PDB file of C-alpha atoms in Angstrom:
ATOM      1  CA  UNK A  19       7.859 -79.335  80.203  1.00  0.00           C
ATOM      2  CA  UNK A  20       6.689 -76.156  78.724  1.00  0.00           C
ATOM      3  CA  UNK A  21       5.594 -76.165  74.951  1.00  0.00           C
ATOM      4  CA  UNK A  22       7.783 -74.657  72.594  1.00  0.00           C
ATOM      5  CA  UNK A  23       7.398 -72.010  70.096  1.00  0.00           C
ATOM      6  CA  UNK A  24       8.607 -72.970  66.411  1.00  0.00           C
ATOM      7  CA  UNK A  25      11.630 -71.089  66.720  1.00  0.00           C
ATOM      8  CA  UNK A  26      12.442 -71.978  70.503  1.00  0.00           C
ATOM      9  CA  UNK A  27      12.195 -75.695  69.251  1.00  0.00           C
ATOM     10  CA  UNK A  28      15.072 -74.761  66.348  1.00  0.00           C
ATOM     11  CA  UNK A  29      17.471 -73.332  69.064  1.00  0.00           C
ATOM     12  CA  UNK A  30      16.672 -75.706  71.786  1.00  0.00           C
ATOM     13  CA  UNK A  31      16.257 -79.149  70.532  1.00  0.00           C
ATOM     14  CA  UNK A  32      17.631 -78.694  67.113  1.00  0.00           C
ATOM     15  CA  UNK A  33      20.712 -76.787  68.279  1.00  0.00           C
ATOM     16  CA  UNK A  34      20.115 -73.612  66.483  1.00  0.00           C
ATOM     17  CA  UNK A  35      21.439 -70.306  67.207  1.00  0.00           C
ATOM     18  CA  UNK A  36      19.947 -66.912  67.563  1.00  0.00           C
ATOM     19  CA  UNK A  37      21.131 -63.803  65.228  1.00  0.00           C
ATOM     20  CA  UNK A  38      24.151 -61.818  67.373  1.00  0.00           C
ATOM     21  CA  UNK A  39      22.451 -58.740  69.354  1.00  0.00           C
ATOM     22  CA  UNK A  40      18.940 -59.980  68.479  1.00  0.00           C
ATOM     23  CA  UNK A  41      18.199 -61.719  71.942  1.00  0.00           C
ATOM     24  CA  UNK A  42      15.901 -59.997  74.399  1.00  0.00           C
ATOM     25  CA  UNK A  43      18.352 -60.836  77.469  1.00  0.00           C
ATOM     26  CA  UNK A  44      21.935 -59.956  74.942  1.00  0.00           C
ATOM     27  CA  UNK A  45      21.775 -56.197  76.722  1.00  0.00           C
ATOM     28  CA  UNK A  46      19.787 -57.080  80.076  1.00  0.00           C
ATOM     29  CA  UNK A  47      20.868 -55.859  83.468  1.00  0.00           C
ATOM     30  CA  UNK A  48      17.992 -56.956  85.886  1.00  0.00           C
ATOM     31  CA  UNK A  49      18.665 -58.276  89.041  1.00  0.00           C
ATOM     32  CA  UNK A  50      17.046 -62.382  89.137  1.00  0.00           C
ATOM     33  CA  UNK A  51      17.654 -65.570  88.118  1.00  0.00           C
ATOM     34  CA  UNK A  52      17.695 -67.633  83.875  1.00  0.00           C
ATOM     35  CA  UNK A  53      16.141 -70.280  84.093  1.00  0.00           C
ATOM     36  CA  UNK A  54      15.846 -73.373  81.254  1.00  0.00           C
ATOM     37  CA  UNK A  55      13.300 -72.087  78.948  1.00  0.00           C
ATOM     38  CA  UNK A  56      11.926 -75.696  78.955  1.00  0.00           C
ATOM     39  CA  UNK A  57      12.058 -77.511  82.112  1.00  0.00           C
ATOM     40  CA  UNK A  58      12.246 -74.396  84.549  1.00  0.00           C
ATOM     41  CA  UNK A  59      15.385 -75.299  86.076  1.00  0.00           C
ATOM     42  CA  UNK A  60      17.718 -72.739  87.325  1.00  0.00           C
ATOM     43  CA  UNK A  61      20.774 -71.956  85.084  1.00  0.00           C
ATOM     44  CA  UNK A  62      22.557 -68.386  86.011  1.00  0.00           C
ATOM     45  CA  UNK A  63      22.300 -66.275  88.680  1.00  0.00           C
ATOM     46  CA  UNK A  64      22.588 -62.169  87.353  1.00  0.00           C
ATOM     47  CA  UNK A  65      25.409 -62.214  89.106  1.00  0.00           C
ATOM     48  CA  UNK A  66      26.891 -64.427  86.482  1.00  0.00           C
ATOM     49  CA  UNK A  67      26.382 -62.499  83.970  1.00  0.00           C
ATOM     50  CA  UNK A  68      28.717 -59.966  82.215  1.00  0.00           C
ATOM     51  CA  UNK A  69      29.558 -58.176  78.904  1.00  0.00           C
ATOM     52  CA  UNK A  70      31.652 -60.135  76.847  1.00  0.00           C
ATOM     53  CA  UNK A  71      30.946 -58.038  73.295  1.00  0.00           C
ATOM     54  CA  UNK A  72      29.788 -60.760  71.937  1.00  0.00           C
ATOM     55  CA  UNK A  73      26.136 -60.658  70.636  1.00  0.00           C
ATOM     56  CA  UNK A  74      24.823 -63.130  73.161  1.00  0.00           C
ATOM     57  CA  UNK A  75      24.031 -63.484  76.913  1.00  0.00           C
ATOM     58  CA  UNK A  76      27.498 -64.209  78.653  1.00  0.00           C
ATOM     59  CA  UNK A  77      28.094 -65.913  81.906  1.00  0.00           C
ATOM     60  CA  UNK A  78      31.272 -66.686  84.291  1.00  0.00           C
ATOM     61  CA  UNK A  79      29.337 -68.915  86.301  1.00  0.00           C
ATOM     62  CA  UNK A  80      26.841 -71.536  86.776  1.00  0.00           C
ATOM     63  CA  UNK A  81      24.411 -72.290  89.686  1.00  0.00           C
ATOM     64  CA  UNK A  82      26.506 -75.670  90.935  1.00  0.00           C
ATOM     65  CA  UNK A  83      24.870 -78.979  88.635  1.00  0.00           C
ATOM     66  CA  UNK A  84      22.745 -76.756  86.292  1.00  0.00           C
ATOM     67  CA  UNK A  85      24.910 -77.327  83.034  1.00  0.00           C
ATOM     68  CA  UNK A  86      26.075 -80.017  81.520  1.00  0.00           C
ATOM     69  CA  UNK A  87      29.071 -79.861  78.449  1.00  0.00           C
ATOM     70  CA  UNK A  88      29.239 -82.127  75.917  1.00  0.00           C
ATOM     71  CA  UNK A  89      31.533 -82.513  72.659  1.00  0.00           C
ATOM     72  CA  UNK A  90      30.394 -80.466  69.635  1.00  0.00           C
ATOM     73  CA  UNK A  91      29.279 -82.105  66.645  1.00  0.00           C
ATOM     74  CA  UNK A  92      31.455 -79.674  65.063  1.00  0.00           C
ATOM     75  CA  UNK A  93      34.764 -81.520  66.517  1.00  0.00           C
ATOM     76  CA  UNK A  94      36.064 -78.460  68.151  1.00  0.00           C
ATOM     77  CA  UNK A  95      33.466 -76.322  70.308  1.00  0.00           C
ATOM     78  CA  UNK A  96      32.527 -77.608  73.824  1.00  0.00           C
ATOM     79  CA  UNK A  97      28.396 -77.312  73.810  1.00  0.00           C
ATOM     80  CA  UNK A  98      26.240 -76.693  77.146  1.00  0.00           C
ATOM     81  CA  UNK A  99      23.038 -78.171  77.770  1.00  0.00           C
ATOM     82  CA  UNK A 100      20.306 -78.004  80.834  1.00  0.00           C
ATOM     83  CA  UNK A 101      21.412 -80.833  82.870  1.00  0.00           C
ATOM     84  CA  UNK A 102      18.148 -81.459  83.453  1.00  0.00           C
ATOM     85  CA  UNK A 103      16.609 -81.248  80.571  1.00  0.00           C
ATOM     86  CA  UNK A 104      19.225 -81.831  77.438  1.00  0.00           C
ATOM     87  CA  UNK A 105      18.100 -78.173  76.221  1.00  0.00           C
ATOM     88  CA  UNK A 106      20.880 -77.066  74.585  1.00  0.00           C
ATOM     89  CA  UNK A 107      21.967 -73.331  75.927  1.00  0.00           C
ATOM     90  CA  UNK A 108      25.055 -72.625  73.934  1.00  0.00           C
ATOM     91  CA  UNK A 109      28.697 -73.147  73.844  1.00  0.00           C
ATOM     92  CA  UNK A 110      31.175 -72.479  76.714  1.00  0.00           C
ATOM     93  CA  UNK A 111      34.632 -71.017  75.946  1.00  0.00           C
ATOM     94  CA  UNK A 112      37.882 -70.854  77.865  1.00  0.00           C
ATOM     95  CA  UNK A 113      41.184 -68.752  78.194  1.00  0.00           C
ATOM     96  CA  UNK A 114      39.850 -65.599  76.777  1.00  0.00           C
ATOM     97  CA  UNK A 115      40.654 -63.901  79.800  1.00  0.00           C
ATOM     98  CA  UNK A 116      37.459 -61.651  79.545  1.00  0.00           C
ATOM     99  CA  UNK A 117      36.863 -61.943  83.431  1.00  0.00           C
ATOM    100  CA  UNK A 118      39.249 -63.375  86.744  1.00  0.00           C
ATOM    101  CA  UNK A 119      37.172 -66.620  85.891  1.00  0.00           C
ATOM    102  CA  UNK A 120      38.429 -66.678  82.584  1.00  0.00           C
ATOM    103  CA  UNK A 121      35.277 -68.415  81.069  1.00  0.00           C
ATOM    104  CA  UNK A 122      32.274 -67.985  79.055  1.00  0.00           C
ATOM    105  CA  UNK A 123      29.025 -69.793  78.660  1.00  0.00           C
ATOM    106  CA  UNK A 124      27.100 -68.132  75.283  1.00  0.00           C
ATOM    107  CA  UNK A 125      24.034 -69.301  76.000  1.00  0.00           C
ATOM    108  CA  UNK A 126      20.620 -68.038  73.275  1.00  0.00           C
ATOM    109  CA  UNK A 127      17.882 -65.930  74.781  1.00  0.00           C
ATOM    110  CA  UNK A 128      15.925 -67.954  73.464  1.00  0.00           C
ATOM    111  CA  UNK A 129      16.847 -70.874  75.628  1.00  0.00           C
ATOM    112  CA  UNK A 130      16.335 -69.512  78.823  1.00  0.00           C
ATOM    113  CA  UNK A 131      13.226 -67.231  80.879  1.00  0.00           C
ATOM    114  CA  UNK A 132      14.312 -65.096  83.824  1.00  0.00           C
ATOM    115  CA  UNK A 133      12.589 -64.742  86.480  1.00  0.00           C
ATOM    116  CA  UNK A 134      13.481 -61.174  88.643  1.00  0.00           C
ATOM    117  CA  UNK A 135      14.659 -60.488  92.439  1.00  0.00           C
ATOM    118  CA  UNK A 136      11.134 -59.404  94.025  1.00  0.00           C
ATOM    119  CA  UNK A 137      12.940 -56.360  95.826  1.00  0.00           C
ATOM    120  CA  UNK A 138      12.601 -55.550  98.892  1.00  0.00           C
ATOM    121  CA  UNK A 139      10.962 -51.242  98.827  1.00  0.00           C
ATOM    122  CA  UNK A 140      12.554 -50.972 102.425  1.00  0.00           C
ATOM    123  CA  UNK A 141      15.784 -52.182 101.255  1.00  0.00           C
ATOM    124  CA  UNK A 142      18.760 -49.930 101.957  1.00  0.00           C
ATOM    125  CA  UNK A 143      20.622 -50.925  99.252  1.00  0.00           C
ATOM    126  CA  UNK A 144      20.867 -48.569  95.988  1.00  0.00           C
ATOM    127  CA  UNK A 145      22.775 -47.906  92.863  1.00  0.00           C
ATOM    128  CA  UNK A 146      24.042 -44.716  91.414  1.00  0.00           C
ATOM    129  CA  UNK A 147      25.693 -44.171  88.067  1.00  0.00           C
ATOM    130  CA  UNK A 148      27.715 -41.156  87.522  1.00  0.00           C
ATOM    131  CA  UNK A 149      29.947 -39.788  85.150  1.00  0.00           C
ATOM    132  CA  UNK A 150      32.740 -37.126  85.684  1.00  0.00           C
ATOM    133  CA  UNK A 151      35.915 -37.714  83.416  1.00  0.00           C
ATOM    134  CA  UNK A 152      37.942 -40.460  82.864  1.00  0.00           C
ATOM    135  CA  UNK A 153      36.528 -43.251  85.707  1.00  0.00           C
ATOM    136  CA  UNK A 154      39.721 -44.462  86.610  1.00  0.00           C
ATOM    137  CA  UNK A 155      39.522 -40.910  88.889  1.00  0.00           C
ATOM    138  CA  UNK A 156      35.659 -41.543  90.176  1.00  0.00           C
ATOM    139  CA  UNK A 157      36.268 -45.660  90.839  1.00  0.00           C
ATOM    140  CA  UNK A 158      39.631 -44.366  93.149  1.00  0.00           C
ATOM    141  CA  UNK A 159      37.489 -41.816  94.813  1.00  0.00           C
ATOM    142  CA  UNK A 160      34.101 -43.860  96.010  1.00  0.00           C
ATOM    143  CA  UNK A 161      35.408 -46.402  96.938  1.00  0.00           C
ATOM    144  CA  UNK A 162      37.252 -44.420  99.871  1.00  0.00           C
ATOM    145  CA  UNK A 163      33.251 -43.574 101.347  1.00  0.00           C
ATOM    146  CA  UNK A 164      31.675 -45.175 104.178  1.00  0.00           C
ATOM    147  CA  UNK A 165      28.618 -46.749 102.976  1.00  0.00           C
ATOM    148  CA  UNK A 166      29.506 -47.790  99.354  1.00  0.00           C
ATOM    149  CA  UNK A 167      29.503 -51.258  98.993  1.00  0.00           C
ATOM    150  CA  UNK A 168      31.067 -51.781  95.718  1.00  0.00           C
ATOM    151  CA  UNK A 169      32.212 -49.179  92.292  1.00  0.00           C
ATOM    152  CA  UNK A 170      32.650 -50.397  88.593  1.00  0.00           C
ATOM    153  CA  UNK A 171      33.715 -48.760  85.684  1.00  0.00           C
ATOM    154  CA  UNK A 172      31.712 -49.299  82.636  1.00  0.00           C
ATOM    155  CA  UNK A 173      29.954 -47.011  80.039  1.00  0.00           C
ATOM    156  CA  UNK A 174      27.006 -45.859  79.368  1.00  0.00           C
ATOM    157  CA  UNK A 175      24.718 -43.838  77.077  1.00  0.00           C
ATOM    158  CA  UNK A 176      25.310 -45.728  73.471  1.00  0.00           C
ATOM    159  CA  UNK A 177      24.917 -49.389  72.433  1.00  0.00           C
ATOM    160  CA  UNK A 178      26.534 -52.793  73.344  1.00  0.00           C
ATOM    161  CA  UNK A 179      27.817 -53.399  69.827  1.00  0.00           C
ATOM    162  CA  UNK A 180      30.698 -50.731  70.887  1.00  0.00           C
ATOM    163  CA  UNK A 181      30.807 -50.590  74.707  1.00  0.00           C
ATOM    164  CA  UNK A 182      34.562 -51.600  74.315  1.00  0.00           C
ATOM    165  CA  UNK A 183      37.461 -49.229  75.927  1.00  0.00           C
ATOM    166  CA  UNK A 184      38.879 -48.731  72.263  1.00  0.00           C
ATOM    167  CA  UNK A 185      35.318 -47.433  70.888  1.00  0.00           C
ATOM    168  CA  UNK A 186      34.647 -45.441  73.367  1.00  0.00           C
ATOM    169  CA  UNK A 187      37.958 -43.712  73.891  1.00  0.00           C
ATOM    170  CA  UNK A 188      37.192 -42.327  69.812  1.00  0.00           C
ATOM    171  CA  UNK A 189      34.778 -40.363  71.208  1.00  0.00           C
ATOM    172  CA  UNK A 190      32.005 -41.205  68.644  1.00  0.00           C
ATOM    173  CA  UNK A 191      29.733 -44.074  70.231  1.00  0.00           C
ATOM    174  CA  UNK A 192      27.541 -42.263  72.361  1.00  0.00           C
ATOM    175  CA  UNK A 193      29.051 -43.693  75.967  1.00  0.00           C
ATOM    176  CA  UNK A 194      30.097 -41.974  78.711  1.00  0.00           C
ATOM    177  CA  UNK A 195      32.498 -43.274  80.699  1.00  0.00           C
ATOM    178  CA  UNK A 196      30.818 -43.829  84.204  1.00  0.00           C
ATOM    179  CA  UNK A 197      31.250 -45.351  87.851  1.00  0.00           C
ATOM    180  CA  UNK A 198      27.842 -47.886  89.075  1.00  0.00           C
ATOM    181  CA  UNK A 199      27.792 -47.439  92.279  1.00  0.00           C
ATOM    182  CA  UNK A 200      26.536 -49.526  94.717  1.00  0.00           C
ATOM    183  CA  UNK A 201      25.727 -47.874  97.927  1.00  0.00           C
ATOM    184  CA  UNK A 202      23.625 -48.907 101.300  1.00  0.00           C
ATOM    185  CA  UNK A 203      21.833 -45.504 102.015  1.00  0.00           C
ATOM    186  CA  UNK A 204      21.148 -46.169 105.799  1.00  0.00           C
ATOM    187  CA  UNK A 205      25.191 -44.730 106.132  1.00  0.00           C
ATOM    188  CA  UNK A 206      25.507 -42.561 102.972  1.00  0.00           C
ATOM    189  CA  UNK A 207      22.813 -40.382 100.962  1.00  0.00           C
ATOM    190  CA  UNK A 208      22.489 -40.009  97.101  1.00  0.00           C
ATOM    191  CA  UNK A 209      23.092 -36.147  98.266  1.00  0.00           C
ATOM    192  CA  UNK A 210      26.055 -37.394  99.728  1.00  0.00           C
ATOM    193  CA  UNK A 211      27.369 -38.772  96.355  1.00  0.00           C
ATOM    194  CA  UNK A 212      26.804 -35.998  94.684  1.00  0.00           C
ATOM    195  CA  UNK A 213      28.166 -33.448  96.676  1.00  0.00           C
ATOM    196  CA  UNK A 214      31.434 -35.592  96.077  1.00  0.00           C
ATOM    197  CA  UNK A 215      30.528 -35.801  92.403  1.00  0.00           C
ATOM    198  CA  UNK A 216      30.496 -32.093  92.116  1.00  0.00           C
ATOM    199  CA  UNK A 217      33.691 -31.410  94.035  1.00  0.00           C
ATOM    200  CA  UNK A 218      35.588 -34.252  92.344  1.00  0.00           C
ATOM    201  CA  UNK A 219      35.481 -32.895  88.649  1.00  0.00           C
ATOM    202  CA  UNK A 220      34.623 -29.668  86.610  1.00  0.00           C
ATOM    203  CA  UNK A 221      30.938 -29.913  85.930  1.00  0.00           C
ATOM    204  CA  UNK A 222      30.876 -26.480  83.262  1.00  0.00           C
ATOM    205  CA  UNK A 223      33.070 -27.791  81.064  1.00  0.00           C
ATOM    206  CA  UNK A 224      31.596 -29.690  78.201  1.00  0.00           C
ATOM    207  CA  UNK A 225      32.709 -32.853  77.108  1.00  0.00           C
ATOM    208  CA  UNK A 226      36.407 -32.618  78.786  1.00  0.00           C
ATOM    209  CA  UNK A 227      38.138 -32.984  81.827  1.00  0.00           C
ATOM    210  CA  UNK A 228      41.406 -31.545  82.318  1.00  0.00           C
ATOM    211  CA  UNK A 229      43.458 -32.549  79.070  1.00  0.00           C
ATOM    212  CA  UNK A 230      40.316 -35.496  78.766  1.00  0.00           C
ATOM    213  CA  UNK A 231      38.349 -34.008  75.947  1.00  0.00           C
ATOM    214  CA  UNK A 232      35.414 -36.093  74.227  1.00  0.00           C
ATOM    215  CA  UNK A 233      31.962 -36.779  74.922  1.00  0.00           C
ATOM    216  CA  UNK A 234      32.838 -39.906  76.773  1.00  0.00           C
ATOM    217  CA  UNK A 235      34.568 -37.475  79.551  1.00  0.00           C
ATOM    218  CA  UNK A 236      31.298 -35.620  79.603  1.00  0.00           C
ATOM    219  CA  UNK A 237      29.632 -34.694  83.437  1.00  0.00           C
ATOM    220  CA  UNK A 238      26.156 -36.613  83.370  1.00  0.00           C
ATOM    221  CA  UNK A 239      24.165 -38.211  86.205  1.00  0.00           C
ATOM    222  CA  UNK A 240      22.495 -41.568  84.521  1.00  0.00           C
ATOM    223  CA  UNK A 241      19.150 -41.669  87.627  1.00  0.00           C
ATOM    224  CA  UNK A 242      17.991 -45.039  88.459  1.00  0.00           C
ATOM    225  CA  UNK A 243      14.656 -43.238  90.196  1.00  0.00           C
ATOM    226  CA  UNK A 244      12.220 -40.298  89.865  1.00  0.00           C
ATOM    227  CA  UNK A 245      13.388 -39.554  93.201  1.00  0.00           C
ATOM    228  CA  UNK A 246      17.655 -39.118  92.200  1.00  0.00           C
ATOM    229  CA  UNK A 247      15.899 -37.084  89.335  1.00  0.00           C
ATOM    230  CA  UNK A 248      14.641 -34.879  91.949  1.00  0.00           C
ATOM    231  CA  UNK A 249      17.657 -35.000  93.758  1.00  0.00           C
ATOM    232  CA  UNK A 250      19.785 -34.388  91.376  1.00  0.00           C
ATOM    233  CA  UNK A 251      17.902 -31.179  89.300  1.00  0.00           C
ATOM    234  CA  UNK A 252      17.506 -29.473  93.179  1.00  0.00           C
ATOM    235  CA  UNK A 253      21.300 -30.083  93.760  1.00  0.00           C
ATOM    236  CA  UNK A 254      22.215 -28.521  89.859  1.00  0.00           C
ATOM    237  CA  UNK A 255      20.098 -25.421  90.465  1.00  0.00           C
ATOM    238  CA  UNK A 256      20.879 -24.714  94.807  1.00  0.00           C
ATOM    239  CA  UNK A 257      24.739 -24.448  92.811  1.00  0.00           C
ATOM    240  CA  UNK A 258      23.299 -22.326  90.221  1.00  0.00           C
ATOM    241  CA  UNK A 259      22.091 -20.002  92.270  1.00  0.00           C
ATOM    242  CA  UNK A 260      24.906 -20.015  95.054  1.00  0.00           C
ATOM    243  CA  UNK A 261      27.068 -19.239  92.076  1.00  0.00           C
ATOM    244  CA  UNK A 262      29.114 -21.878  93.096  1.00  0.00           C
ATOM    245  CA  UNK A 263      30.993 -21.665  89.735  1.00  0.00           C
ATOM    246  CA  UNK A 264      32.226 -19.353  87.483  1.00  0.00           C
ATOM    247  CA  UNK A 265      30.598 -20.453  84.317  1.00  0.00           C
ATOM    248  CA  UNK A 266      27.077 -22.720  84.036  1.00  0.00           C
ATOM    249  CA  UNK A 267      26.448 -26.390  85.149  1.00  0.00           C
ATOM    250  CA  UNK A 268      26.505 -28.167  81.748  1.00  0.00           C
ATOM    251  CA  UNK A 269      26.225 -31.814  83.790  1.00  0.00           C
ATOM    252  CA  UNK A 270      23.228 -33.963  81.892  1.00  0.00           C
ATOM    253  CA  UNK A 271      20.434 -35.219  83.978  1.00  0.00           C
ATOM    254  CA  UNK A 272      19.042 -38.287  81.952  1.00  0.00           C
ATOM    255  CA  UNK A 273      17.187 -41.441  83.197  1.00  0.00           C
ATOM    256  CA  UNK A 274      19.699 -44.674  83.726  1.00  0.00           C
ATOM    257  CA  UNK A 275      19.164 -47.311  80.637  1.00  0.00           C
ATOM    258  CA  UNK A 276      22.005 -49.803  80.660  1.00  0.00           C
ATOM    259  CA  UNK A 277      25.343 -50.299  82.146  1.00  0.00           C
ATOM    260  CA  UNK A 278      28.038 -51.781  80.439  1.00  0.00           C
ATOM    261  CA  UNK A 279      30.801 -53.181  82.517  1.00  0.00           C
ATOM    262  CA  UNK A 280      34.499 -51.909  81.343  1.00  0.00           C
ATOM    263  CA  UNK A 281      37.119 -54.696  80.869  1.00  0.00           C
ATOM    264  CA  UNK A 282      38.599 -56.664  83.717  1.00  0.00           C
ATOM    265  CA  UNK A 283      41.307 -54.744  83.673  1.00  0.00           C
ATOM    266  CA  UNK A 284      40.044 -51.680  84.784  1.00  0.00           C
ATOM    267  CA  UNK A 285      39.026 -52.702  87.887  1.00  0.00           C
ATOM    268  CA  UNK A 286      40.827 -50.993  91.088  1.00  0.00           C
ATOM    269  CA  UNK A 287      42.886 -49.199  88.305  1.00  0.00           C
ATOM    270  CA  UNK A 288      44.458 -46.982  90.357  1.00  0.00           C
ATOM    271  CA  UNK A 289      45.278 -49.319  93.265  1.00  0.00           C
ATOM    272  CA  UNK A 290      46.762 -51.609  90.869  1.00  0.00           C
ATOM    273  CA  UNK A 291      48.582 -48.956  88.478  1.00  0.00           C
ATOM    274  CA  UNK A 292      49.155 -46.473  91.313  1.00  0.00           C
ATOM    275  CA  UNK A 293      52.990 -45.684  89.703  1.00  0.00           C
ATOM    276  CA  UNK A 294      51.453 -45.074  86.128  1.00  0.00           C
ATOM    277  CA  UNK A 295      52.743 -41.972  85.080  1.00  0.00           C
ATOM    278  CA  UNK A 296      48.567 -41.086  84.088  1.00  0.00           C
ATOM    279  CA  UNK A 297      48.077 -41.982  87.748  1.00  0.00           C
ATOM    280  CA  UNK A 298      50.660 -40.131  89.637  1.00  0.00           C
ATOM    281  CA  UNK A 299      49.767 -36.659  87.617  1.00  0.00           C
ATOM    282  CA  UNK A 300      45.812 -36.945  87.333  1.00  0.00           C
ATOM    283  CA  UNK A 301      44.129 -39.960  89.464  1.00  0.00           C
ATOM    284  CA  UNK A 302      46.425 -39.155  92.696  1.00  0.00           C
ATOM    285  CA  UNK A 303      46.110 -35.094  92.872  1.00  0.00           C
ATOM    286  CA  UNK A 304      42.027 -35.465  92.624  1.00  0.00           C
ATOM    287  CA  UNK A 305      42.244 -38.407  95.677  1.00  0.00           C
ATOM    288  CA  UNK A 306      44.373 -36.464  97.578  1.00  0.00           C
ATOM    289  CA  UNK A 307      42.360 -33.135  97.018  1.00  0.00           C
ATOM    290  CA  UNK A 308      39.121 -35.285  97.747  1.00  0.00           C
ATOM    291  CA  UNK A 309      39.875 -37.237 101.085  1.00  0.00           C
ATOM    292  CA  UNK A 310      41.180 -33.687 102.322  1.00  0.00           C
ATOM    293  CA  UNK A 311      37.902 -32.693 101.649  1.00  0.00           C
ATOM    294  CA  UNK A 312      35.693 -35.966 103.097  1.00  0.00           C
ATOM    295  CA  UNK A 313      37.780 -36.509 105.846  1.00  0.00           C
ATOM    296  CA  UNK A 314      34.597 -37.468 107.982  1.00  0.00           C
ATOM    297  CA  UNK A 315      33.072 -39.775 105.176  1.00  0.00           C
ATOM    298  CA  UNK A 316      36.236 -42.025 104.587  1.00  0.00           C
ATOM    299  CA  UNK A 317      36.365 -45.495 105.362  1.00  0.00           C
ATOM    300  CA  UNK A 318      38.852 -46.848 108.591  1.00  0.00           C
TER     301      UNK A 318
END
């Protein structure tokens, strides 16, 4: 067992709780495994894990026999403990709807260490984040391409405390909405992403997209590596020069922080909502414009 601090021993064996948005692992994306911060024992894969607006660490899932629930004291809450340990972890909730699972363990930081995926440098597998408009458009677009594994909406660019569709749609939090791409780059380039990025919105128009206008329909490219930064600054200036467009490239080039999955409901918008008026006028024209375009790069 390892030895607690004063406070760990509050949360975990005294059933404490942590201040909302104060834990270290409330806004973390890393790829890897929680573990019990006592006994060691695996809890949540990252996989698990998603942004429930909450203040605290959120998971759908549990590795199978990690967690055990027990009765609140209070009478009403269901608590969560390390099966093999008794730490307590948090409370798990039910019939929120937040994700297909429809449940949510809150677990402290403070109760748990994570331990990180040692990546493979070879591997093929990468992520880009880009943002171009509204991302119902981008999600319906990528994931026509050979090579991309798998596209969420989400935001980023401001905090969690207001990474919530309603927020963000006012315009004044900071986010951007964005598409995270994940992409295997042994059958499709980062050049290859963003040569659909560029064609699939207007990047000299600043903050707004068609009738989309806010900063959170801005053009930016969120770079997970010095090497997209690269990538992406020779791109902006070879159209620049070509004079490619009519007015300047105002598209922002800043380093990736944190991505903040969009509600459940958001996913495959346009393949679930394809008769939405929004849809047939706006999401439809731009996919049929773009697989015109990237006829060779669609999937079968």
């Amino acid at each position: 067992m390892r030895e607690l601090t004063e406070f760990e021993k509050y949360v975990i064996e005294d059933k404490g709780t942590e201040r909302p948005f104060s834990g270290e692992y409330n806004q973390h994306d890393a790829q890897g495994i929680y573990h019990c911060k006592r006994c060691d024992a695996a809890l949540y894969r990252s996989e698990h894990k998603f942004n429930a607006h909450c203040g605290w660490p959120a998971f759908d899932d549990e590795i199978e026999d990690a967690v055990k629930r027990i009765a609140d004291a209070d009478g009403q809450r269901t608590e969560i403990v390390c099966r093999q340990c008794d730490a307590h972890l948090g409370h798990v909730f039910e019939g929120e709807y937040l994700t297909e699972k429809n449940i949510r363990h809150c677990v402290n930081s403070v109760s748990m260490q994570f331990k990180p995926v040692q990546v493979d440098a070879q591997s093929s597998i990468q992520w880009a984040t880009l943002a171009g408009g509204c991302f119902w458009c981008l999600e319906a677009i990528y994931t026509q391409l050979k090579g991309v594994i798998s596209v969420q909406s989400g935001y980023c660019g401001g905090d969690e405390t207001r990474a919530n569709y309603k927020d963000v749609c006012s315009g004044t939090t900071g986010h951007a909405e964005v598409v995270h791409i994940e992409f295997d780059r042994q059958m499709i380039s980062f050049e290859d992403l963003l040569e659909v990025f560029f064609k699939s919105h207007d990047p000299t128009t600043l903050n707004r997209q068609g009738n989309d206008i806010g900063s959170q329909y801005r053009s930016a490219i969120f770079a997970h590596t010095d090497e997209q930064i690269k990538i992406a600054s020779a791109m902006i200036d070879l159209l620049m020069k070509a004079e490619v467009y009519d007015s300047a490239i105002v598209t922002e080039l800043v380093a990736f922080d944190v991505f903040y999955p969009a509600e459940s409901y958001h996913d495959d918008y346009f393949a679930n909502n394809g008769q939405q008026p929004y849809c047939q006028m706006v999401v439809k024209p731009k996919l049929d414009k773009f697989k015109a375009l990237f006829k060779e790069k669609l999937k079968r």
